[in-house]
GROMACS .gro file of C-alpha atoms in nm:
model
  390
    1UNK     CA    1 -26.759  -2.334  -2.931
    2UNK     CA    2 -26.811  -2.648  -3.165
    3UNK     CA    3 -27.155  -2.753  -3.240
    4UNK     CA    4 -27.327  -3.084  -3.248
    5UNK     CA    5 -27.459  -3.161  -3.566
    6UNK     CA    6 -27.806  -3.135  -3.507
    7UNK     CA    7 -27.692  -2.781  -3.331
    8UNK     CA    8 -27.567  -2.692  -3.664
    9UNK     CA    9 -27.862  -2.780  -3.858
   10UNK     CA   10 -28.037  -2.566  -3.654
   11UNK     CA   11 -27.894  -2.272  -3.687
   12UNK     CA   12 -27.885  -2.358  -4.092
   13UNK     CA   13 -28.304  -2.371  -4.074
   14UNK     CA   14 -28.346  -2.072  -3.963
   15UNK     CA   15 -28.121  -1.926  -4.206
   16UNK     CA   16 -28.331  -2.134  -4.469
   17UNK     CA   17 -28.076  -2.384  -4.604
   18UNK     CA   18 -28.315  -2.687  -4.661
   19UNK     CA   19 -28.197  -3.080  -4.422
   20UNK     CA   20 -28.322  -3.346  -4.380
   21UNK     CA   21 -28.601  -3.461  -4.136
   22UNK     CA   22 -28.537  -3.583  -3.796
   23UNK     CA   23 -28.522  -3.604  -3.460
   24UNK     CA   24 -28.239  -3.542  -3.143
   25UNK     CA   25 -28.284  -3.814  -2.930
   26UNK     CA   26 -28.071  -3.888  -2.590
   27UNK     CA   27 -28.209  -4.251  -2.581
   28UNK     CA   28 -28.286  -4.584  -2.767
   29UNK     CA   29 -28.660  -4.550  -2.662
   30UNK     CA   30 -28.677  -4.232  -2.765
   31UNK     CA   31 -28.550  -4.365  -3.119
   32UNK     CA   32 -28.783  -4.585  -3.166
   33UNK     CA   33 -29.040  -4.436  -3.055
   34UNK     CA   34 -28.969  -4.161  -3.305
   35UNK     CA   35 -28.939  -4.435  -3.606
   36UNK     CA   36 -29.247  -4.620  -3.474
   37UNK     CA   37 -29.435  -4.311  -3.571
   38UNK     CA   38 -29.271  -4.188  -3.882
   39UNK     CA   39 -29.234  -4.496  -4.096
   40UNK     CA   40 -28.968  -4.537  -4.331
   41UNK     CA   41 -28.616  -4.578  -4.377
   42UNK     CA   42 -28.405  -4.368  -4.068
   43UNK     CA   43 -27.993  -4.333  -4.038
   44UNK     CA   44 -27.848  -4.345  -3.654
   45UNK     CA   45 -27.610  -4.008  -3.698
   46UNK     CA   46 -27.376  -4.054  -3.318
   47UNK     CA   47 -27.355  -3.662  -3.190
   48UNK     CA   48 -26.984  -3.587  -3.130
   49UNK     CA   49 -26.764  -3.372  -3.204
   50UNK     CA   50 -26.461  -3.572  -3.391
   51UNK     CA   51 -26.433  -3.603  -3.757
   52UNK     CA   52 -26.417  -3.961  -3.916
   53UNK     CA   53 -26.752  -4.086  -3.714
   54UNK     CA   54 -26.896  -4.267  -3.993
   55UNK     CA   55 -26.521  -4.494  -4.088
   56UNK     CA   56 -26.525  -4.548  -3.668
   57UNK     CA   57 -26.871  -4.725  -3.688
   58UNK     CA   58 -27.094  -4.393  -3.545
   59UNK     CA   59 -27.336  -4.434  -3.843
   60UNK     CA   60 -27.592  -4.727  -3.899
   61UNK     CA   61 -27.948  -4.744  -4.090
   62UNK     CA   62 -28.265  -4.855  -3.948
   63UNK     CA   63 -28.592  -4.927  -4.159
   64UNK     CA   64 -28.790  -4.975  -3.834
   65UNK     CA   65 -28.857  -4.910  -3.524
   66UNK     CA   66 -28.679  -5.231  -3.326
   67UNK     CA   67 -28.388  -5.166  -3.546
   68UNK     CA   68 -28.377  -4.815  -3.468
   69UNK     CA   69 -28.411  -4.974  -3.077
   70UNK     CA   70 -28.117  -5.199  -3.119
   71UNK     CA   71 -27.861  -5.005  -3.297
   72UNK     CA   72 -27.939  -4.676  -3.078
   73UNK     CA   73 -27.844  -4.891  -2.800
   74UNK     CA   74 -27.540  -5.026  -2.963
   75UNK     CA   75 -27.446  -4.666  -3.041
   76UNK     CA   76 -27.514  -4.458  -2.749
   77UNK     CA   77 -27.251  -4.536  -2.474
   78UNK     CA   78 -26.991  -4.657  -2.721
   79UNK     CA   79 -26.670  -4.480  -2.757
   80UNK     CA   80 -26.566  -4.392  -3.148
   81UNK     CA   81 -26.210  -4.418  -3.263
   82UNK     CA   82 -26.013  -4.376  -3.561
   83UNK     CA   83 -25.661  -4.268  -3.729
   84UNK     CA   84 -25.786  -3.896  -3.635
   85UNK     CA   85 -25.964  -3.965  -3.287
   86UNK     CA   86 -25.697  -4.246  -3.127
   87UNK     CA   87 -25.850  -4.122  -2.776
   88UNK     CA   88 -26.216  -4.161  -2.917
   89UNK     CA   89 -26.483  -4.007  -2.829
   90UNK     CA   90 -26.801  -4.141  -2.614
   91UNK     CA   91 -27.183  -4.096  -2.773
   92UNK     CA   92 -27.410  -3.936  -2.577
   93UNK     CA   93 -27.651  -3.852  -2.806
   94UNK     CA   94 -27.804  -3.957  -3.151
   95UNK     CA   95 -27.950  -3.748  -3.461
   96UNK     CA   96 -28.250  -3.972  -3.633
   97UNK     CA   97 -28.299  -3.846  -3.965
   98UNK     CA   98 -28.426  -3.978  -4.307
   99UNK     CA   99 -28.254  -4.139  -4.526
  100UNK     CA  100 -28.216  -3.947  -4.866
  101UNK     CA  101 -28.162  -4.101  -5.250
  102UNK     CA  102 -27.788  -3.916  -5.341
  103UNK     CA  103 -27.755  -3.847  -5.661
  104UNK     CA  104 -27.419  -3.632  -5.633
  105UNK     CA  105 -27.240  -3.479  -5.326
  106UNK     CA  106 -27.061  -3.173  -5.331
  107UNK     CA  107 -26.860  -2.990  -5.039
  108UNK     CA  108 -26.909  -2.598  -4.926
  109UNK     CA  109 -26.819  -2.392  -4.621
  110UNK     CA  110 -26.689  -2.035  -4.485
  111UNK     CA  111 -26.401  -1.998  -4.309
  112UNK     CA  112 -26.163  -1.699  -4.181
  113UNK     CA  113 -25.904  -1.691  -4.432
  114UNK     CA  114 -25.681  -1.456  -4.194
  115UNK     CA  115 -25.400  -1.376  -4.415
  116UNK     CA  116 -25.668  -1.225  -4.689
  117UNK     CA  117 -25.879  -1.084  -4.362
  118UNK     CA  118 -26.192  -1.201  -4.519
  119UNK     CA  119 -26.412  -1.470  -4.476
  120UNK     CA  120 -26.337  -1.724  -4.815
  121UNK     CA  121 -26.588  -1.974  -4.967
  122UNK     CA  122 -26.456  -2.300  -5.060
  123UNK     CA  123 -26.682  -2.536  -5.271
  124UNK     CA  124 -26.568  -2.869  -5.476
  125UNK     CA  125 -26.762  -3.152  -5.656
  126UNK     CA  126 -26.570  -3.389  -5.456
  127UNK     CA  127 -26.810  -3.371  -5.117
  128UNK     CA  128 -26.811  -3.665  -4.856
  129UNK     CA  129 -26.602  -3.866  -4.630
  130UNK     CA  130 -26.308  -3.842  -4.789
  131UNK     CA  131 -26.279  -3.475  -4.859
  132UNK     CA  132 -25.947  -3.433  -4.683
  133UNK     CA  133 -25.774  -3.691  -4.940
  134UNK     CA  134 -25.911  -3.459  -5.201
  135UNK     CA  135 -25.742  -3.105  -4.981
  136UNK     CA  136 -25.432  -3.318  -5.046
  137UNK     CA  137 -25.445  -3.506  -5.339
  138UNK     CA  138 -25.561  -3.257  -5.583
  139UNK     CA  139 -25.597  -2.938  -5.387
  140UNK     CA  140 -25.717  -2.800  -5.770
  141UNK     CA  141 -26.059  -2.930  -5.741
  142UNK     CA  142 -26.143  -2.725  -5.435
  143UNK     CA  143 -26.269  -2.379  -5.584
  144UNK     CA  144 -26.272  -2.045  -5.341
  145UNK     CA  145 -26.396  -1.718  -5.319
  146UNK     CA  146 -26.312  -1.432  -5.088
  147UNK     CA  147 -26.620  -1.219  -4.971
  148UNK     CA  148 -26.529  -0.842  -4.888
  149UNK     CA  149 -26.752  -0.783  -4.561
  150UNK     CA  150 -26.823  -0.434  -4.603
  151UNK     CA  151 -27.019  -0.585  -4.948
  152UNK     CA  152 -27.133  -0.895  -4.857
  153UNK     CA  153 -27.239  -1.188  -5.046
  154UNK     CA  154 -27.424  -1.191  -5.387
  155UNK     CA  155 -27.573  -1.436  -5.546
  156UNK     CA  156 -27.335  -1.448  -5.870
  157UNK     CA  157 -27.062  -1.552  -5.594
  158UNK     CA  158 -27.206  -1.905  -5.568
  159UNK     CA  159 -27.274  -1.934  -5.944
  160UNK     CA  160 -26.923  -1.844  -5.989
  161UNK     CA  161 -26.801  -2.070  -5.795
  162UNK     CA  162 -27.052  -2.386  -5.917
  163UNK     CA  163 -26.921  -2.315  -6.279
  164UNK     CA  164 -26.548  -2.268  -6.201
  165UNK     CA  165 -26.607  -2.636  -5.946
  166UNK     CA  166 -26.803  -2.814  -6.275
  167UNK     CA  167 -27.071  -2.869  -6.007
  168UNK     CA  168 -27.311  -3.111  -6.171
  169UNK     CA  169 -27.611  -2.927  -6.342
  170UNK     CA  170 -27.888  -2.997  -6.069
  171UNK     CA  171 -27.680  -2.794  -5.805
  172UNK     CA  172 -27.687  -2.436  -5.965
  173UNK     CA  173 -28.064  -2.318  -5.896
  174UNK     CA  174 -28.005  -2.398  -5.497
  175UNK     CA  175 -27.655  -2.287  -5.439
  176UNK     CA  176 -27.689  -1.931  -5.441
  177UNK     CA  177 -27.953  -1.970  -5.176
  178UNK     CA  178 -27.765  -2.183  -4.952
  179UNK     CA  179 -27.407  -2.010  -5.007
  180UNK     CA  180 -27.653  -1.740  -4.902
  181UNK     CA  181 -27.785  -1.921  -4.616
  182UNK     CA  182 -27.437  -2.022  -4.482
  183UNK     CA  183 -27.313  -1.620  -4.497
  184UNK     CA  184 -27.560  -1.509  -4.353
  185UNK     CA  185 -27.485  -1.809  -4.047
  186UNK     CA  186 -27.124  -1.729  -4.037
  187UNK     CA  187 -27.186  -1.348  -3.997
  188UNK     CA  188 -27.470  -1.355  -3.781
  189UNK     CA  189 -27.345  -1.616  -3.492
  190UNK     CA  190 -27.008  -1.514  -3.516
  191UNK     CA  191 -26.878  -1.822  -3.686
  192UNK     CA  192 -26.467  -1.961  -3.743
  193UNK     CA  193 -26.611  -2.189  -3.973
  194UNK     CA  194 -26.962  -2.301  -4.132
  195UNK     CA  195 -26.909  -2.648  -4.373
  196UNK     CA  196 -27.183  -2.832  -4.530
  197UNK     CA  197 -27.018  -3.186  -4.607
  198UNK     CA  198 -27.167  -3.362  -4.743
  199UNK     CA  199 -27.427  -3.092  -4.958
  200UNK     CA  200 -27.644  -3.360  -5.131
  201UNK     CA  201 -27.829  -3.346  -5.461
  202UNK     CA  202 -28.144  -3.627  -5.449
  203UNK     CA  203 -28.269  -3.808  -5.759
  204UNK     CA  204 -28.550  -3.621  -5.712
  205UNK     CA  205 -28.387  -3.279  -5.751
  206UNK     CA  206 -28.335  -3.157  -5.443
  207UNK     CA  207 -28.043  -2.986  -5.262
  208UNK     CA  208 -27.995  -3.035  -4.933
  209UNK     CA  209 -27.747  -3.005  -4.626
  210UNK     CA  210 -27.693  -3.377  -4.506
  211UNK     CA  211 -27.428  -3.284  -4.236
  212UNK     CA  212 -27.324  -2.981  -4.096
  213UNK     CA  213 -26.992  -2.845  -3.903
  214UNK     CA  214 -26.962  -2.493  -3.737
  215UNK     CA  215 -26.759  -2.384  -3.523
  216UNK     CA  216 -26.824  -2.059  -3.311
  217UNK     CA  217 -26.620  -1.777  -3.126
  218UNK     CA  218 -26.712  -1.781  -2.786
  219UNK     CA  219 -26.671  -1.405  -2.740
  220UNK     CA  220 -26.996  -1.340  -2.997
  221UNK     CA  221 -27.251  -1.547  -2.780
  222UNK     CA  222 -27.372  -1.261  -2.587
  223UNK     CA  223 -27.565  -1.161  -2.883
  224UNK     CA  224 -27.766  -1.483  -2.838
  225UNK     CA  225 -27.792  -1.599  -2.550
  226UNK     CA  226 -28.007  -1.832  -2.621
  227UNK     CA  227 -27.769  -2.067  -2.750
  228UNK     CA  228 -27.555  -2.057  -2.365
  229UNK     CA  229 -27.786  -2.403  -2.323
  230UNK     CA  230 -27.598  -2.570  -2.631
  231UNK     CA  231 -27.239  -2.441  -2.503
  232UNK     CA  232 -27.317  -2.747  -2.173
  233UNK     CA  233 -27.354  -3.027  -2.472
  234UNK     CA  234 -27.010  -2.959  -2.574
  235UNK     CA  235 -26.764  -3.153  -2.325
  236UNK     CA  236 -26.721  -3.491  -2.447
  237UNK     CA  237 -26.525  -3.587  -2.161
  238UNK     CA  238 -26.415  -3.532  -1.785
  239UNK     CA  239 -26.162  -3.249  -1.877
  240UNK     CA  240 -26.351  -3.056  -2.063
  241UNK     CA  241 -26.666  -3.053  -1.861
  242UNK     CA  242 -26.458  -2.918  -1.559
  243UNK     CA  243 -26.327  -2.664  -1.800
  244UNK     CA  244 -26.700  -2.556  -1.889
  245UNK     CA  245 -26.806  -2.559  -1.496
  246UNK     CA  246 -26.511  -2.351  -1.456
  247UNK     CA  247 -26.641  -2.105  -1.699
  248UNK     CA  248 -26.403  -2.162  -1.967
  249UNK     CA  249 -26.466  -2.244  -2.352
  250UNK     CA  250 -26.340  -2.574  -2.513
  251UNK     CA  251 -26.100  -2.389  -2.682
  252UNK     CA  252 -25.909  -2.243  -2.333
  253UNK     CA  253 -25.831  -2.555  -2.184
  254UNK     CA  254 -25.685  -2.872  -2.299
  255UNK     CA  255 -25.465  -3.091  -2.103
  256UNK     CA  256 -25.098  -3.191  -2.232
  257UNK     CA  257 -24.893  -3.484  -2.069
  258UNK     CA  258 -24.660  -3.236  -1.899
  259UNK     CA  259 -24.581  -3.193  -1.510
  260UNK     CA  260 -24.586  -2.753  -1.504
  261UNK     CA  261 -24.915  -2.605  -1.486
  262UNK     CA  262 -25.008  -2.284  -1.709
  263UNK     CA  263 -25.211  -2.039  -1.641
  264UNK     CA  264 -25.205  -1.734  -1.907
  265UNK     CA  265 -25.496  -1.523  -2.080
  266UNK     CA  266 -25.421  -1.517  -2.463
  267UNK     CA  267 -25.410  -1.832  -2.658
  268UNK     CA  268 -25.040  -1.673  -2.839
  269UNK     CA  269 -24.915  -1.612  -2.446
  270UNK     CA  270 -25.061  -1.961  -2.347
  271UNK     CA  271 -24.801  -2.091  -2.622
  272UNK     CA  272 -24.574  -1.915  -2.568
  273UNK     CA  273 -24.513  -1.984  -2.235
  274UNK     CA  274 -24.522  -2.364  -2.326
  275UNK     CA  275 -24.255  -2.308  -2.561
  276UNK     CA  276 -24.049  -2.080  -2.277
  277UNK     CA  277 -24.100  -2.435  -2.050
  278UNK     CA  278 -23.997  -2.627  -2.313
  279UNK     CA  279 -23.698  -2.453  -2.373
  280UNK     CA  280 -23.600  -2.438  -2.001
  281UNK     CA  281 -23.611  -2.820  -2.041
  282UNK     CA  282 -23.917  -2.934  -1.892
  283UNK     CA  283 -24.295  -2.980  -2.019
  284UNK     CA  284 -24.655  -2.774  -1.987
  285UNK     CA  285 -24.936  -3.039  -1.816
  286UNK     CA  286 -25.164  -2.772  -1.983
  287UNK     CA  287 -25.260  -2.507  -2.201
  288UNK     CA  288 -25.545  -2.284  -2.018
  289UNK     CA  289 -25.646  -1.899  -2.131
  290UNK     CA  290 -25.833  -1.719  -1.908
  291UNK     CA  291 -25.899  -1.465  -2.203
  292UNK     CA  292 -25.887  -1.072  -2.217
  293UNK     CA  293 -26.072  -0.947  -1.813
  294UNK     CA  294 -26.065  -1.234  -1.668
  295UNK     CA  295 -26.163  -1.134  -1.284
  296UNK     CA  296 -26.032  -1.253  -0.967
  297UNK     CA  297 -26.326  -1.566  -0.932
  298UNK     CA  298 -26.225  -1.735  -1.288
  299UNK     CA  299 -25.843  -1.723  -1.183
  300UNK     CA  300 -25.913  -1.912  -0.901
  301UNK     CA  301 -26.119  -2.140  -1.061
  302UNK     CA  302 -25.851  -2.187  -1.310
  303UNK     CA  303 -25.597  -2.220  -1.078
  304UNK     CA  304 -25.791  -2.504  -0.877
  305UNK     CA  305 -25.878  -2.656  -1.232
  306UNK     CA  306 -25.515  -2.689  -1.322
  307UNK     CA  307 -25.390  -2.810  -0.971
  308UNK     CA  308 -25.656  -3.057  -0.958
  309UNK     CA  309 -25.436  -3.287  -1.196
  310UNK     CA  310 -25.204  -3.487  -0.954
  311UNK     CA  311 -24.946  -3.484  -1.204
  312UNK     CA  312 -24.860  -3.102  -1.195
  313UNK     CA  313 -24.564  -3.045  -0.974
  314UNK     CA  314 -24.527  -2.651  -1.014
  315UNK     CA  315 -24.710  -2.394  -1.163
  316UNK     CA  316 -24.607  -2.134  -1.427
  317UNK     CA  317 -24.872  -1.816  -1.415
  318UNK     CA  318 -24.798  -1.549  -1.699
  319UNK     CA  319 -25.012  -1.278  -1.759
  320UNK     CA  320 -24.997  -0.979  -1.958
  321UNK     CA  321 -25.229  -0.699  -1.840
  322UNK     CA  322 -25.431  -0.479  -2.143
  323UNK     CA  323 -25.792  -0.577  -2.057
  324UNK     CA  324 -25.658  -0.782  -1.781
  325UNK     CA  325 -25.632  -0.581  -1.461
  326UNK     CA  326 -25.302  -0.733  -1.261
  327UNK     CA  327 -25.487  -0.693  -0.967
  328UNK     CA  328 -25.770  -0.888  -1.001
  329UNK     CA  329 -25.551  -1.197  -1.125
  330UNK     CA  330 -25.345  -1.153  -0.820
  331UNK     CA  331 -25.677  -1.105  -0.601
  332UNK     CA  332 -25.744  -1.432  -0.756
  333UNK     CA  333 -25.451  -1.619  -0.691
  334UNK     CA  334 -25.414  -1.516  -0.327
  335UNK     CA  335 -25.795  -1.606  -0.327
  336UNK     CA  336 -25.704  -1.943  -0.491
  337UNK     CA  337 -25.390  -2.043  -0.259
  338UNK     CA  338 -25.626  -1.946   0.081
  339UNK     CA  339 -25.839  -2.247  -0.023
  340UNK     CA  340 -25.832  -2.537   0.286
  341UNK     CA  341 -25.889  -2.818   0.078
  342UNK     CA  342 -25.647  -2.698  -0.262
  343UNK     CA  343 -25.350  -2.877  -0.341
  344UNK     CA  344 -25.075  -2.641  -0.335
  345UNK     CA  345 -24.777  -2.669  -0.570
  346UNK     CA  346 -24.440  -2.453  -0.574
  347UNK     CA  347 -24.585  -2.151  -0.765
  348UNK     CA  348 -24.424  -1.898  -1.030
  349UNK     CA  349 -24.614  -1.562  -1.133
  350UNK     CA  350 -24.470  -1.309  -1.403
  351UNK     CA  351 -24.757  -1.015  -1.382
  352UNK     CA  352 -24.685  -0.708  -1.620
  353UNK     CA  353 -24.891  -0.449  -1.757
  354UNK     CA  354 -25.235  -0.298  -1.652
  355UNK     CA  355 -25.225  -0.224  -1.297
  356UNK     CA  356 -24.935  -0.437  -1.244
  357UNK     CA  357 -24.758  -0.222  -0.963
  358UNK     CA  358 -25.108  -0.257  -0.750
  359UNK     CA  359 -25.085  -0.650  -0.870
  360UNK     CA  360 -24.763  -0.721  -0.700
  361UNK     CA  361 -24.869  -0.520  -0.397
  362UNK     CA  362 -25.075  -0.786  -0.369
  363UNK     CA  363 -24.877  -1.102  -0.405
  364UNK     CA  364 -24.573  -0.903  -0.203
  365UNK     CA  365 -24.806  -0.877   0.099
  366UNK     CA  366 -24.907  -1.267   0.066
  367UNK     CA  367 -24.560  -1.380   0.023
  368UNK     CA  368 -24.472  -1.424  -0.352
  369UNK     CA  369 -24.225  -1.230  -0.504
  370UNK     CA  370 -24.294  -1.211  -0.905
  371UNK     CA  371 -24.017  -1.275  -1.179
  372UNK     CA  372 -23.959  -0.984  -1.468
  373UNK     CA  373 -23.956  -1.185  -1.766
  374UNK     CA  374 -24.116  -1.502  -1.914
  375UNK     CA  375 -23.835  -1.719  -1.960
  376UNK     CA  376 -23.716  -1.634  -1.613
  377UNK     CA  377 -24.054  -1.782  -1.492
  378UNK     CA  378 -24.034  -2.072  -1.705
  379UNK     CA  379 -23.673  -2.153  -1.573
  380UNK     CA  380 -23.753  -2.133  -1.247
  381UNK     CA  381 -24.077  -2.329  -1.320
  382UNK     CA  382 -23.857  -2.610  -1.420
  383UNK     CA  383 -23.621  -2.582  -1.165
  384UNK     CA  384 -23.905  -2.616  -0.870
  385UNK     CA  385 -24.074  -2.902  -1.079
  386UNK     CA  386 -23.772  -3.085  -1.098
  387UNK     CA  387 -23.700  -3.062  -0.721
  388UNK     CA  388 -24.088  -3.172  -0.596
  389UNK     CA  389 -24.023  -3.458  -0.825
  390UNK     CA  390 -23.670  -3.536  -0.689
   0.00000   0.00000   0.00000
């Protein structure tokens, strides 16, 4: 689950990492109403999800409250593009905040280094927009730190790092509190990643998070559920809201420009069985994971998600049972393919593992008959795509 910005900054408050003022808005009225009664000098932050945003245009500055009106309107509707975004991505939403006096920017965040198994800190002096020329210019400059969970983070971690990153001098009171902060973000919500870019020093001395990036694993929201709300911001477009209705993350569904639907619960199965259709000579239309459990209800929802594209000519189902009982996905797909008003394409089911004799009980008595191994499946996948097409 990626955050908007302003979700981000909110989570950063209440672990007491200091940003700026301002104000989530959905409209330009609401902007200006907002700068009409806070004067002063305001930036126009567009709430998406893509990187680049400010290069694309997504950022403009407004020192009152007609200019906050006019560029909001210029902003919200418009679709951002870049070199990293080509398909762009459509403002819905706008962060008004106040413009701060940057004396230096510097770059931190936490991320799962999963070769070390730990979570590792990486800070450099080289913060801002283009912090991925400095990842691969001079990959030197970018300082890191591995934190041992079962110690957690100390303060000396962030000093550490400041001195070994030659942060500039007005950086190394706050960092230890906001390396702090971030930990304690990362650990709590279940974070992949927590970035600060960029973390600004003012002329008047004070360290603050001017942006903020995290990314979250979908299976630690139960412990707050308060922040299920946010998870219906996320889809920035058609696909992906479907994929949320459906009861999916972001991160289980993305559509490919393939013609075999897939249907498989692990992301490493999901690609796998891409790379089985590949091989067999033809092309995934998607990747979708229905995760560890999945129950009857979400694989047909999948499955109707997945034929919905018109361009799928046969579908490729692969499932490995451990959590996953094989006869709930085939209650599911029997479910799925007694639907009047589905679209039915030539259909190809591998089911192994839990309950998997009880599973193909169950597709036996509808009809289906499923294959033993994956690249069986994903040959025959081909073979049936090929012929609706012919």
């Amino acid at each position: 689950m990626k955050l908007m910005e302003w979700q981000g900054k909110e989570l950063f408050r209440r672990a007491g990492i200091p940003t700026p003022r301002g104000e989530f808005v959905r409209g330009a009225e609401d902007a200006a109403a907002f700068v009409a009664a806070n004067p002063g000098s305001w930036v126009l932050k567009s709430q998406v999800l893509m990187g680049g945003r400010g290069k694309a245009g997504g950022i403009k500055f407004a020192d009152d409250a007609d200019q906050a009106r006019a560029l909001a309107s210029e902003l919200i509707g418009k679709v951002l593009q870049n070199e990293q975004n080509p398909e762009g991505e459509r403002v819905g939403a706008l962060l008004v905040e106040e413009k701060v006096a940057i004396e230096s920017e510097a770059y931190v965040s936490i991320a799962i280094d999963r070769a070390a198994k730990k979570p590792v800190v990486m800070l450099t002096a080289q913060g801002g927009m283009d912090v991925e020329e400095v990842a691969a210019h001079d990959p030197s400059a970018i300082v890191k730190y591995h934190i041992d969970p079962a110690i957690g983070f100390s303060p000396f971690i962030a000093r550490d790092l400041a001195f070994s990153g030659k942060l500039p001098a007005g950086f190394l009171k706050a960092l230890p509190a906001v390396v702090g902060g971030l930990y304690r973000v990362f650990m709590e919500y279940g974070a992949n990643l927590v970035e600060i870019n960029p973390l600004v020093l003012t002329k008047s001395g004070a360290v603050i998070a001017s942006d903020a990036k995290v990314e979250l694993d979908d299976n630690g929201l139960f412990r707050h559920p308060e922040l299920q709300a946010w998870k219906n911001d996320g889809p920035v477009d058609d696909d992906q809201a479907a994929a949320v209705a459906t009861g999916l993350g972001l991160s289980n569904y993305a559509k490919l420009d393939g013609d075999i639907g897939v249907i498989a619960n692990g992301a490493g199965l999901g690609m796998g069985t891409m790379d089985a259709i590949r091989s067999a000579g033809g092309s995934a239309a998607n990747f979708l994971d229905i995760g560890g459990g999945a129950r009857a209800e979400l694989v047909k929802k999948s499955y109707s998600l997945v034929v919905s594209d018109p361009r799928v000519k046969a579908m490729f189902i692969n499932i490995f049972g451990g959590i996953t009982r094989g006869d709930q996905v085939a209650e599911g797909i029997v479910e799925a393919l007694a639907g009047d008003d589905l679209r039915r394409v030539p259909l190809v089911v591998r089911l192994t593992g839990t309950n998997e004799k009880e599973g193909r009980a169950i597709l036996a008595a509808a009809g289906m008959n499923p294959v033993e191994t994956m690249d069986e499946g994903a040959r025959r996948a081909v073979e049936m795509a090929k012929a609706a097409g012919a």
